[in-house]
PDB file of C-alpha atoms and ligand atoms in Angstrom:
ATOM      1  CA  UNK A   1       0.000   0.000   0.000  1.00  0.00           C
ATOM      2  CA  UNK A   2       1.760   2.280   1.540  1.00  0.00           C
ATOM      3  CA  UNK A   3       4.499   3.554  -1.066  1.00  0.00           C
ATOM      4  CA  UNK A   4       1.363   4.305  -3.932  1.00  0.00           C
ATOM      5  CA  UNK A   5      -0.162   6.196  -1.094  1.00  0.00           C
ATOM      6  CA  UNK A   6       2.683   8.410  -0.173  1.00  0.00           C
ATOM      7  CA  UNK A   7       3.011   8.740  -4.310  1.00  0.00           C
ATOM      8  CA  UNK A   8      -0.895   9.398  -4.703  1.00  0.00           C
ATOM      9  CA  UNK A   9      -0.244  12.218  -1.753  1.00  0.00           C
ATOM     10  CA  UNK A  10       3.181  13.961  -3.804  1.00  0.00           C
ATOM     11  CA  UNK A  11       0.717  16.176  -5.264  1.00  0.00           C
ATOM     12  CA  UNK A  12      -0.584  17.244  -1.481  1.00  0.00           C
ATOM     13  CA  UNK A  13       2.835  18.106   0.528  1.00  0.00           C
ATOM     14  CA  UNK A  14       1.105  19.145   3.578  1.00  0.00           C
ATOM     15  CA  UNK A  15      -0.332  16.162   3.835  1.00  0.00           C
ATOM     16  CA  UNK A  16       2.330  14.525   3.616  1.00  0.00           C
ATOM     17  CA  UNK A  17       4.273  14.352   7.384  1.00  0.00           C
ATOM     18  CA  UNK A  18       1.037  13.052   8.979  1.00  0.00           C
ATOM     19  CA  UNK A  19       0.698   9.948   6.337  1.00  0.00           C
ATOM     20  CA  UNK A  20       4.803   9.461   6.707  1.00  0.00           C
ATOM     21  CA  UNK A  21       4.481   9.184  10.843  1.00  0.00           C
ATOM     22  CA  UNK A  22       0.503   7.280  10.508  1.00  0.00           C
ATOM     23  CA  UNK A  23       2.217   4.499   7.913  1.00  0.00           C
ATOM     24  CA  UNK A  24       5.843   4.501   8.246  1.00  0.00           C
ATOM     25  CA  UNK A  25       6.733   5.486  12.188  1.00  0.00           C
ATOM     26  CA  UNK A  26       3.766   5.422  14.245  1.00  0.00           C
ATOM     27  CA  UNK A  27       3.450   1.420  13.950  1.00  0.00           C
ATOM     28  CA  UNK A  28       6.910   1.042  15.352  1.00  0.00           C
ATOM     29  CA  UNK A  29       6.922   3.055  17.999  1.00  0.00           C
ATOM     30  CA  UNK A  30       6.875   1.999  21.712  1.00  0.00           C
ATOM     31  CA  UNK A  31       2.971   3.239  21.986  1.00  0.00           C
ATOM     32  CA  UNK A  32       2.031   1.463  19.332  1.00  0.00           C
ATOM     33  CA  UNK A  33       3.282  -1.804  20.778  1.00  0.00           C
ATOM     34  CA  UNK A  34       1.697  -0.734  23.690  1.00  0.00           C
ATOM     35  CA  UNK A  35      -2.281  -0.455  22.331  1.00  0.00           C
ATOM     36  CA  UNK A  36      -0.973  -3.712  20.526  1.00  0.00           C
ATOM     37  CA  UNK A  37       0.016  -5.240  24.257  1.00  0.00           C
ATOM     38  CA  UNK A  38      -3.412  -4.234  25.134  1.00  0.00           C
ATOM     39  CA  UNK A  39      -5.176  -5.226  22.270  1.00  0.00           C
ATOM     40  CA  UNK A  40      -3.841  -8.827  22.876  1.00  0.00           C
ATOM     41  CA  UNK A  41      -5.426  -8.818  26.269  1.00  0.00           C
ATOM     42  CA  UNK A  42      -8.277  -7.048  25.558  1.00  0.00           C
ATOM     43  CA  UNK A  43      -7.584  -4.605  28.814  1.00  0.00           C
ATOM     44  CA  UNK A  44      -6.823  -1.015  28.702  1.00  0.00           C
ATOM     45  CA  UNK A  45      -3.851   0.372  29.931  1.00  0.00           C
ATOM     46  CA  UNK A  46      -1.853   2.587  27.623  1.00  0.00           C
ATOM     47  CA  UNK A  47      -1.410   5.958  26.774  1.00  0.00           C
ATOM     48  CA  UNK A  48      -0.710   8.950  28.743  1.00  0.00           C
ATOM     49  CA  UNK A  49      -2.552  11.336  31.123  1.00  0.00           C
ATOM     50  CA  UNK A  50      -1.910  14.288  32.735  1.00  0.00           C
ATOM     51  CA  UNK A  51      -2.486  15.324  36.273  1.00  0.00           C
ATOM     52  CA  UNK A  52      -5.306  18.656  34.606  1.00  0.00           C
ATOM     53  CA  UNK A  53      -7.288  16.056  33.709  1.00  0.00           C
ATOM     54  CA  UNK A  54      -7.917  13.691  35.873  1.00  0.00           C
ATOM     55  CA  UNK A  55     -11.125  13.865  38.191  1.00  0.00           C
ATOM     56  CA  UNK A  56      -8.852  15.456  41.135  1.00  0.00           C
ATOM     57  CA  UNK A  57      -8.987  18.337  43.218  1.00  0.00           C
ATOM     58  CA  UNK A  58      -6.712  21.152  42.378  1.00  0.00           C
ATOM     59  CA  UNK A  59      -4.433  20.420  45.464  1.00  0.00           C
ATOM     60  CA  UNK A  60      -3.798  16.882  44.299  1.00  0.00           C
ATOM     61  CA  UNK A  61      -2.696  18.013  40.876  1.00  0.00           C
ATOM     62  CA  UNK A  62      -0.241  20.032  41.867  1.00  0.00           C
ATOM     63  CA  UNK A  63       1.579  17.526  44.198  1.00  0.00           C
ATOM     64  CA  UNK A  64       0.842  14.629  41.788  1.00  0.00           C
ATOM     65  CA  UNK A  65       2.601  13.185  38.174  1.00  0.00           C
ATOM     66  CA  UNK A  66       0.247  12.368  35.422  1.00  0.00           C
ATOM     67  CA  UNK A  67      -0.938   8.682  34.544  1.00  0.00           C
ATOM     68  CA  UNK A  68       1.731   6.336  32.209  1.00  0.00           C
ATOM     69  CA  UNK A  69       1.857   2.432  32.593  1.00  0.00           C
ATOM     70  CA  UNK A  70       5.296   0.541  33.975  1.00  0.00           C
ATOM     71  CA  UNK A  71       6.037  -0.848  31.032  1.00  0.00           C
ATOM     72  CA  UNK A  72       5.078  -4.763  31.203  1.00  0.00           C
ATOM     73  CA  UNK A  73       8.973  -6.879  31.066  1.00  0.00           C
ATOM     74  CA  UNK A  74       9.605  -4.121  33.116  1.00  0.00           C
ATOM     75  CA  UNK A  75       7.224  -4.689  35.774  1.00  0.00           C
ATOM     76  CA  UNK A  76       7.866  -7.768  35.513  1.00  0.00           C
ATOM     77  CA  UNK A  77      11.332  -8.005  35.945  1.00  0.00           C
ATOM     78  CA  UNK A  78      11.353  -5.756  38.659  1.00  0.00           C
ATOM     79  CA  UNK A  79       8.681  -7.787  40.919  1.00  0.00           C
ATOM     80  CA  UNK A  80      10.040 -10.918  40.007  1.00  0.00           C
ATOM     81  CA  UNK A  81      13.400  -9.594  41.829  1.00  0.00           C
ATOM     82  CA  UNK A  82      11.685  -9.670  45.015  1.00  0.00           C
ATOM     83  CA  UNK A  83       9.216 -12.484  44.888  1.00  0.00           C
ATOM     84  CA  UNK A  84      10.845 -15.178  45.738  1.00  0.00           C
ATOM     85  CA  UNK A  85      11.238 -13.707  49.341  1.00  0.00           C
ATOM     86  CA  UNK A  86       7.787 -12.192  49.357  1.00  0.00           C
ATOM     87  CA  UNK A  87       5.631 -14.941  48.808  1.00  0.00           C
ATOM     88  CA  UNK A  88       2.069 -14.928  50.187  1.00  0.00           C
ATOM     89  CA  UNK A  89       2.716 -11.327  51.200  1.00  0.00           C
ATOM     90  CA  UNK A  90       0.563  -8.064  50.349  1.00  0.00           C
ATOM     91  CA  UNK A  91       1.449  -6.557  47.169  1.00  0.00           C
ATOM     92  CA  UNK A  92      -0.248  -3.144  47.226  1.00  0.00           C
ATOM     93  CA  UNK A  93       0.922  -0.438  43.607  1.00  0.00           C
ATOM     94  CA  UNK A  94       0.574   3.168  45.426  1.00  0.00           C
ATOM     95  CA  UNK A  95      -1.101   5.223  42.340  1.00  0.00           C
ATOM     96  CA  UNK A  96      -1.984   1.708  40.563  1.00  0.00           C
ATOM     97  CA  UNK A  97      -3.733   4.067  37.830  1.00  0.00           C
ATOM     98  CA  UNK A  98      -5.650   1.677  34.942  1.00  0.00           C
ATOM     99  CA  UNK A  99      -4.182  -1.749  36.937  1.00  0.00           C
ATOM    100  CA  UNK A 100      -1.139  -2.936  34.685  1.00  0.00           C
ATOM    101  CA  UNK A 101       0.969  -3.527  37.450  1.00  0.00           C
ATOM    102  CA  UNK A 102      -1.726  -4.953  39.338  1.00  0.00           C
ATOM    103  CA  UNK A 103      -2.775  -7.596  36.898  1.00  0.00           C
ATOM    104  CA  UNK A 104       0.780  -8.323  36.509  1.00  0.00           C
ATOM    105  CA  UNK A 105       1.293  -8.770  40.166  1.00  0.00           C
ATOM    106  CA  UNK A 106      -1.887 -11.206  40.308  1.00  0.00           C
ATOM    107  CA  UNK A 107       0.181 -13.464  38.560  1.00  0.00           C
ATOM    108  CA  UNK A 108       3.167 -13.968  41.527  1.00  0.00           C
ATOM    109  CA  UNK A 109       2.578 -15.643  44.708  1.00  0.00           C
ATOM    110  CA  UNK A 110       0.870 -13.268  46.495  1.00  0.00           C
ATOM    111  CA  UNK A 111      -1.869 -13.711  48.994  1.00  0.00           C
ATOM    112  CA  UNK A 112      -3.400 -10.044  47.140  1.00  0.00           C
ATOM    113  CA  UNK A 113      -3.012  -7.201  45.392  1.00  0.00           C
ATOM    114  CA  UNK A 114      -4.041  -4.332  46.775  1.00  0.00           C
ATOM    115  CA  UNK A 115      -4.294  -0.805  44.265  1.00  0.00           C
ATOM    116  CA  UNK A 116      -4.526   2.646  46.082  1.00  0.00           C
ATOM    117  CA  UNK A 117      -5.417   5.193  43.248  1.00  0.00           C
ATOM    118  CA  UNK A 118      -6.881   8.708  43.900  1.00  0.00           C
ATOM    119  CA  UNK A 119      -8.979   9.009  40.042  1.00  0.00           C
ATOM    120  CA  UNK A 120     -11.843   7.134  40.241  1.00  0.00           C
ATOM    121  CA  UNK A 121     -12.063   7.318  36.768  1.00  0.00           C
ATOM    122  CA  UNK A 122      -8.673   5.692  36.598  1.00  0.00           C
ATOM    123  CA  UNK A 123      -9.800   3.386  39.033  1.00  0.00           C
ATOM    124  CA  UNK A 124     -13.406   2.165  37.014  1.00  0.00           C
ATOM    125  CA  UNK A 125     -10.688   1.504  33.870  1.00  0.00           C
ATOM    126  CA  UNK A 126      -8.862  -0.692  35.996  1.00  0.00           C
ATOM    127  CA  UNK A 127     -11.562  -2.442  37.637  1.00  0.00           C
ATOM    128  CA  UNK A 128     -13.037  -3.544  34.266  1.00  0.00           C
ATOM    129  CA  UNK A 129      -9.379  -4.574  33.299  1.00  0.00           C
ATOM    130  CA  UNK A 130      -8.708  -6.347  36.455  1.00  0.00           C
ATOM    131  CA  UNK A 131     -12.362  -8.118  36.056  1.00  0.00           C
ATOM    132  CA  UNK A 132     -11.776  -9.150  32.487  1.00  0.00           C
ATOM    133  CA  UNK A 133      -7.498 -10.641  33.002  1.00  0.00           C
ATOM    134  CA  UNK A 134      -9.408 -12.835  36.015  1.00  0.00           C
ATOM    135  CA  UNK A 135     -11.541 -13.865  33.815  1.00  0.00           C
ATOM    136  CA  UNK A 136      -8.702 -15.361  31.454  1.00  0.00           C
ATOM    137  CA  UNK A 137      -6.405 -15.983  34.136  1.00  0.00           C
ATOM    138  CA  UNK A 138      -8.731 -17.738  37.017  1.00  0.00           C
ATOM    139  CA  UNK A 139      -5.351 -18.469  39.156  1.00  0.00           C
ATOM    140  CA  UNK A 140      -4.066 -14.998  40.142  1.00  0.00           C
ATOM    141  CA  UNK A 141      -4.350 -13.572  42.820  1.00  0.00           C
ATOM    142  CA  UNK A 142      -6.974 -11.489  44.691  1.00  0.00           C
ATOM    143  CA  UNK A 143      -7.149  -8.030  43.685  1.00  0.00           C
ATOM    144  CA  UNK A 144      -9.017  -4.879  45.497  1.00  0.00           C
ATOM    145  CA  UNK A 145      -9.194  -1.491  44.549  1.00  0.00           C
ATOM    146  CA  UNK A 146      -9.027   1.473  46.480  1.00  0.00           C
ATOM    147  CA  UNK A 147     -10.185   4.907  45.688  1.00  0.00           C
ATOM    148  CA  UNK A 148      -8.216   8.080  47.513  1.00  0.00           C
ATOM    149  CA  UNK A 149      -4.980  10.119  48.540  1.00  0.00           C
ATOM    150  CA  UNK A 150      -2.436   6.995  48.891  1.00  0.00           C
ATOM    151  CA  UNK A 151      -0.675   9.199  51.478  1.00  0.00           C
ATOM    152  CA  UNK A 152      -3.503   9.462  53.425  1.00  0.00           C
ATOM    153  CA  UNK A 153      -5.012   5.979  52.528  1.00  0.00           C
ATOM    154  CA  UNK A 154      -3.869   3.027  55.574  1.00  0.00           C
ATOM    155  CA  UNK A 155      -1.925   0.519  54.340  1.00  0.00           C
ATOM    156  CA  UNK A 156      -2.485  -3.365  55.097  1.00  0.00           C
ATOM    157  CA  UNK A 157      -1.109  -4.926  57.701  1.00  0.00           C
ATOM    158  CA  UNK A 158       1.160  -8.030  57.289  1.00  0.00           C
ATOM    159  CA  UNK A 159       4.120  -8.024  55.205  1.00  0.00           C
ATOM    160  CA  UNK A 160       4.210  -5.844  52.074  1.00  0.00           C
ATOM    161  CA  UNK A 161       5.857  -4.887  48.666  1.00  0.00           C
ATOM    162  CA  UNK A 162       5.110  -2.251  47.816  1.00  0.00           C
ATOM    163  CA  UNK A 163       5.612  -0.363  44.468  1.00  0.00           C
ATOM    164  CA  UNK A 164       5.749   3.324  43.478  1.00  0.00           C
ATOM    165  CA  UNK A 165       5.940   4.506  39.820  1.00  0.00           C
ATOM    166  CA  UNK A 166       7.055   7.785  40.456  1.00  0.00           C
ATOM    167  CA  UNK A 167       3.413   8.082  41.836  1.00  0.00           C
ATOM    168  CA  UNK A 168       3.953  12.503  43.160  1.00  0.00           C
ATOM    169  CA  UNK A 169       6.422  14.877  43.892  1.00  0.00           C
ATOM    170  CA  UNK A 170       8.353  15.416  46.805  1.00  0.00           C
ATOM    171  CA  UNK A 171       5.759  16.888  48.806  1.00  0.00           C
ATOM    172  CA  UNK A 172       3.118  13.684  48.453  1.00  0.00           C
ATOM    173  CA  UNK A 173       6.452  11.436  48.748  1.00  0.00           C
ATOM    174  CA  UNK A 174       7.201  12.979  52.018  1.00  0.00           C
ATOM    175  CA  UNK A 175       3.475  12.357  53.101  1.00  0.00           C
ATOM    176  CA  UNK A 176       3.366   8.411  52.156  1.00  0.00           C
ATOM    177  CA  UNK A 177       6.708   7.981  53.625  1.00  0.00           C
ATOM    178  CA  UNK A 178       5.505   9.124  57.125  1.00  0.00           C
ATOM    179  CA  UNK A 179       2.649   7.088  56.593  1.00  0.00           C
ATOM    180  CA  UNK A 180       4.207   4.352  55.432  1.00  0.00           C
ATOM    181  CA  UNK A 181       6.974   4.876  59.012  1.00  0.00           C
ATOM    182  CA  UNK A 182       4.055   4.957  60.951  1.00  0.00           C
ATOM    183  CA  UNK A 183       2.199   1.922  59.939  1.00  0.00           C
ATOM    184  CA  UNK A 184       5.766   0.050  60.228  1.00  0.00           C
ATOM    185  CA  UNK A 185       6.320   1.478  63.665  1.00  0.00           C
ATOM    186  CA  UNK A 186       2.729   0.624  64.936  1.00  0.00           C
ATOM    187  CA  UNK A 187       3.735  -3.207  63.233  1.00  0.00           C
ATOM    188  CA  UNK A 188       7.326  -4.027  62.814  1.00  0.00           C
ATOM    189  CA  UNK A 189       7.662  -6.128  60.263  1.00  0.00           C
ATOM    190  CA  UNK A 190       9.527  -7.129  56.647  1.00  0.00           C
ATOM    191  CA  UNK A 191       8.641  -4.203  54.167  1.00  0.00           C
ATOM    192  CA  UNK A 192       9.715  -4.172  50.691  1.00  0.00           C
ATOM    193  CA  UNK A 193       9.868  -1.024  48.398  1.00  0.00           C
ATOM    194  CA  UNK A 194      10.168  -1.394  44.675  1.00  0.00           C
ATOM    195  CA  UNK A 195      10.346   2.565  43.373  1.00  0.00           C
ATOM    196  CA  UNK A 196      11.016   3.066  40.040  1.00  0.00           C
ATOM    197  CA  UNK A 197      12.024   5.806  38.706  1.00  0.00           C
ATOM    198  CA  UNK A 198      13.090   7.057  41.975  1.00  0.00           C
ATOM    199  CA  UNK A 199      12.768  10.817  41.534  1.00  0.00           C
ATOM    200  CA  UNK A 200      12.523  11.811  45.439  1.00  0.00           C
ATOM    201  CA  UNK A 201      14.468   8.439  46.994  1.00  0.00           C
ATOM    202  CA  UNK A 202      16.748   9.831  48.826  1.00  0.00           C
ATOM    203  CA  UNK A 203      13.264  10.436  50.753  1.00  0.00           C
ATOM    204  CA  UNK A 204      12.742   7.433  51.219  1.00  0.00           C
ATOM    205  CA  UNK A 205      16.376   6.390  52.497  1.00  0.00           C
ATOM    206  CA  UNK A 206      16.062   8.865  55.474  1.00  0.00           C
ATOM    207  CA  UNK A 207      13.395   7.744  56.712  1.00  0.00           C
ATOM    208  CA  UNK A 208      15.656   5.388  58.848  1.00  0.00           C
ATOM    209  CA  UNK A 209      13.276   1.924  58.260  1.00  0.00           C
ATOM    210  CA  UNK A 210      14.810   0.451  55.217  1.00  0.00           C
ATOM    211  CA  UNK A 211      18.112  -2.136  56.256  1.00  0.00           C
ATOM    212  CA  UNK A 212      18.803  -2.697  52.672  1.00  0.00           C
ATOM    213  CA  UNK A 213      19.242  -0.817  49.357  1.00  0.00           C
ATOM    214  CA  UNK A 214      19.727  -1.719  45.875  1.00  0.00           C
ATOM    215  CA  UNK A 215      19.945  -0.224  42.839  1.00  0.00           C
ATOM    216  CA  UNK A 216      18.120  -1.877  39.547  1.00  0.00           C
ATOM    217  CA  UNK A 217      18.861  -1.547  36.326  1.00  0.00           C
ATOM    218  CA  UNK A 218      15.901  -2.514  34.210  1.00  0.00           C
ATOM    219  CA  UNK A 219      16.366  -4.413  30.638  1.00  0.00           C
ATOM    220  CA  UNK A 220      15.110  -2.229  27.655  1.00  0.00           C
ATOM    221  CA  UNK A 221      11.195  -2.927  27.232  1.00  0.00           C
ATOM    222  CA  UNK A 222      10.459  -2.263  23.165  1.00  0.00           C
ATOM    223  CA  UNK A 223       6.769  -0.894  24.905  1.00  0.00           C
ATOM    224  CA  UNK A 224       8.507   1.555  27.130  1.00  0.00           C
ATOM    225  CA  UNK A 225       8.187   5.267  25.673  1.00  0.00           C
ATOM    226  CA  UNK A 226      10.869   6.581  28.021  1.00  0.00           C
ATOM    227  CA  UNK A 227      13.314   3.562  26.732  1.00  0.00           C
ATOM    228  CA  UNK A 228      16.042   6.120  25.800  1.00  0.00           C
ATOM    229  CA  UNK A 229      16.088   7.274  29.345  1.00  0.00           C
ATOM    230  CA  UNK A 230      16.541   3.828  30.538  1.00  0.00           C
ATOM    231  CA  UNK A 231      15.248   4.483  33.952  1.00  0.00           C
ATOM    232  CA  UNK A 232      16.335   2.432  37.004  1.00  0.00           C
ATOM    233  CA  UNK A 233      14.392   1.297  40.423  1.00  0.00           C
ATOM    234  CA  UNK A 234      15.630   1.127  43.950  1.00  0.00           C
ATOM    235  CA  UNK A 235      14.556  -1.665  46.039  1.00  0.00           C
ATOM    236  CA  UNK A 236      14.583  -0.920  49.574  1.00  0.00           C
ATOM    237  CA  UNK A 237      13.643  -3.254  52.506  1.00  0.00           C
ATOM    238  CA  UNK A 238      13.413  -3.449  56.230  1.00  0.00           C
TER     239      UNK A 238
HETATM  240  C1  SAM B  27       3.119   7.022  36.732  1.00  0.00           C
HETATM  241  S1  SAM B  27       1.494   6.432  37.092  1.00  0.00           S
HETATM  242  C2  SAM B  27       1.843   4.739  37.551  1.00  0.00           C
HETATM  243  C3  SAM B  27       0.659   3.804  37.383  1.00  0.00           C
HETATM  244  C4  SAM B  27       0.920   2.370  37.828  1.00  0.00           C
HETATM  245  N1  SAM B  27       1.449   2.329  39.148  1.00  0.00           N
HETATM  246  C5  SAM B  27       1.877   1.685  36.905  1.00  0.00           C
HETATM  247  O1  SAM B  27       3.057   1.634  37.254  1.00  0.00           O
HETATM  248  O2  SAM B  27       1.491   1.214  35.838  1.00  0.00           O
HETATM  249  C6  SAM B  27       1.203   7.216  38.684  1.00  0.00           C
HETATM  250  C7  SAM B  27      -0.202   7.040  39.194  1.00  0.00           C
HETATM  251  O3  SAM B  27      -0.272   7.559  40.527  1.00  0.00           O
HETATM  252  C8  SAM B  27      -1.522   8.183  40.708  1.00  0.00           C
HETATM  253  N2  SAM B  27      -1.399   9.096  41.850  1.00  0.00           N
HETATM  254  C9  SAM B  27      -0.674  10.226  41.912  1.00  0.00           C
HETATM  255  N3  SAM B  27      -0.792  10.802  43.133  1.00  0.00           N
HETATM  256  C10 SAM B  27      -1.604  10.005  43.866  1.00  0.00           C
HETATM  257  C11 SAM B  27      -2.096  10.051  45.194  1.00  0.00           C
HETATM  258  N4  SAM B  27      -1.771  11.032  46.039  1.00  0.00           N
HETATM  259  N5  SAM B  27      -2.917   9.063  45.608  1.00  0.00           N
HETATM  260  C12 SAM B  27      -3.263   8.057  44.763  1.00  0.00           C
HETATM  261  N6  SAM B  27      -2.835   7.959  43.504  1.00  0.00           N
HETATM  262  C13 SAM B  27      -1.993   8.920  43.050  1.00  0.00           C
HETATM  263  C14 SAM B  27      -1.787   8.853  39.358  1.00  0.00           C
HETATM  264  O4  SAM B  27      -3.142   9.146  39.180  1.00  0.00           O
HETATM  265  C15 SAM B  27      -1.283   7.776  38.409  1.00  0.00           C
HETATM  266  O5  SAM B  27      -2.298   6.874  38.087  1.00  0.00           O
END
């Protein structure tokens, strides 16, 4: 097809950029294997969203980042460095948006898989995602949804991973990390913190909880849109 088109449109130049990035760049880009990823699962996850439009008060879009997936090998990879000494724990994704890292989660030994996510239009996406991968996937594990302000939001007891994709800025981070010190120090016991793209960790590493800390580097995902920036993950635990 393609080449006759771009021929047929010599004679319209304007038109031409849009058909070249539509037919000859768009289809290999990391968002178009993204809606394909989706496509294949028949869930929606992809894309991007800002903060301004999300169903969120003003004071939450200023102290929060916009809505974009982990990519999927990446997610992945990064729980699958922990799960082996997390089994039958509580994963919970703080700012699980449309549920990609949740589904993905379902599929580990977990006992559940808990998503704290303050758009509850986010959170209706996911919970039709969620509903439909169970529905394919009847082993996974449990997964509940939970609409509000993760740094206000309690988190479950029992052990944890938990995992932050650069969720807010250093305001909100300072907010869930006292929360997340106070729920430890009301019930000592083994926490541990995937955060990728660790904008505000050093945050996190003060808050004098965490025993252990290790830096991940993540394989390239051909679905990740930030893949040039090859962003890392810090795993801390207590
Ligand atoms: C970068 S996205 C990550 C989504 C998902 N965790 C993933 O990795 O695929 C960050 C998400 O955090 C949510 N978020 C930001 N601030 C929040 C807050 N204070 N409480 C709950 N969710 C929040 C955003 O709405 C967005 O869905």
């Amino acid at each position: 097809m393609k080449l006759s088109r771009l021929l047929r449109h010599a004679g319209n130049p304007a038109g031409l950029p849009g058909l070249i990035w539509k037919n000859l760049i768009y289809p290999f880009s990391a968002q178009a294997a993204e809606r394909r990823y989706d496509l294949r699962l028949g869930i929606d996850t992809a894309g991007w969203i800002g903060p301004c439009d999300m169903d969120i008060g003003r004071d939450e879009v200023q102290r929060s980042e916009g809505y974009g997936a982990t990519p999927p090998a990446t997610a992945r990879f990064l729980i699958a460095q922990v799960a082996d000494r997390a089994k039958g724990f509580t994963f919970v994704d703080v700012g699980s948006g449309k549920g990609r890292v949740l589904m993905i989660a379902s599929q580990f030994p977990f006992r559940r898989v808990v998503g704290l996510e303050h758009s509850a239009a986010l959170n209706q996406i996911a919970a039709k995602n969620v509903h439909r991968f169970a529905a394919q996937h009847p082993d996974v594990a449990p997964v509940e949804l939970l609409t509000g302000d993760a740094t206000k939001l309690p988190l479950p007891d029992g052990p944890l991973v938990v995992f932050l994709f650069n969720p807010f800025g250093p305001e909100a981070v300072r907010d869930f990390a006292s929360s997340l010190k106070a729920s430890y120090t009301a019930a000592p016991r083994k926490i541990i913190c995937i955060y990728y793209n660790p904008t505000h960790a050093e945050i996190l590493a003060g808050l004098g909880i965490f025993t252990r800390q290790e830096q991940v580097v993540c394989p390239a995902d051909p679905i990740d849109r930030f893949q040039r920036l090859n962003l890392p993950a810090v795993v801390f635990e207590t």
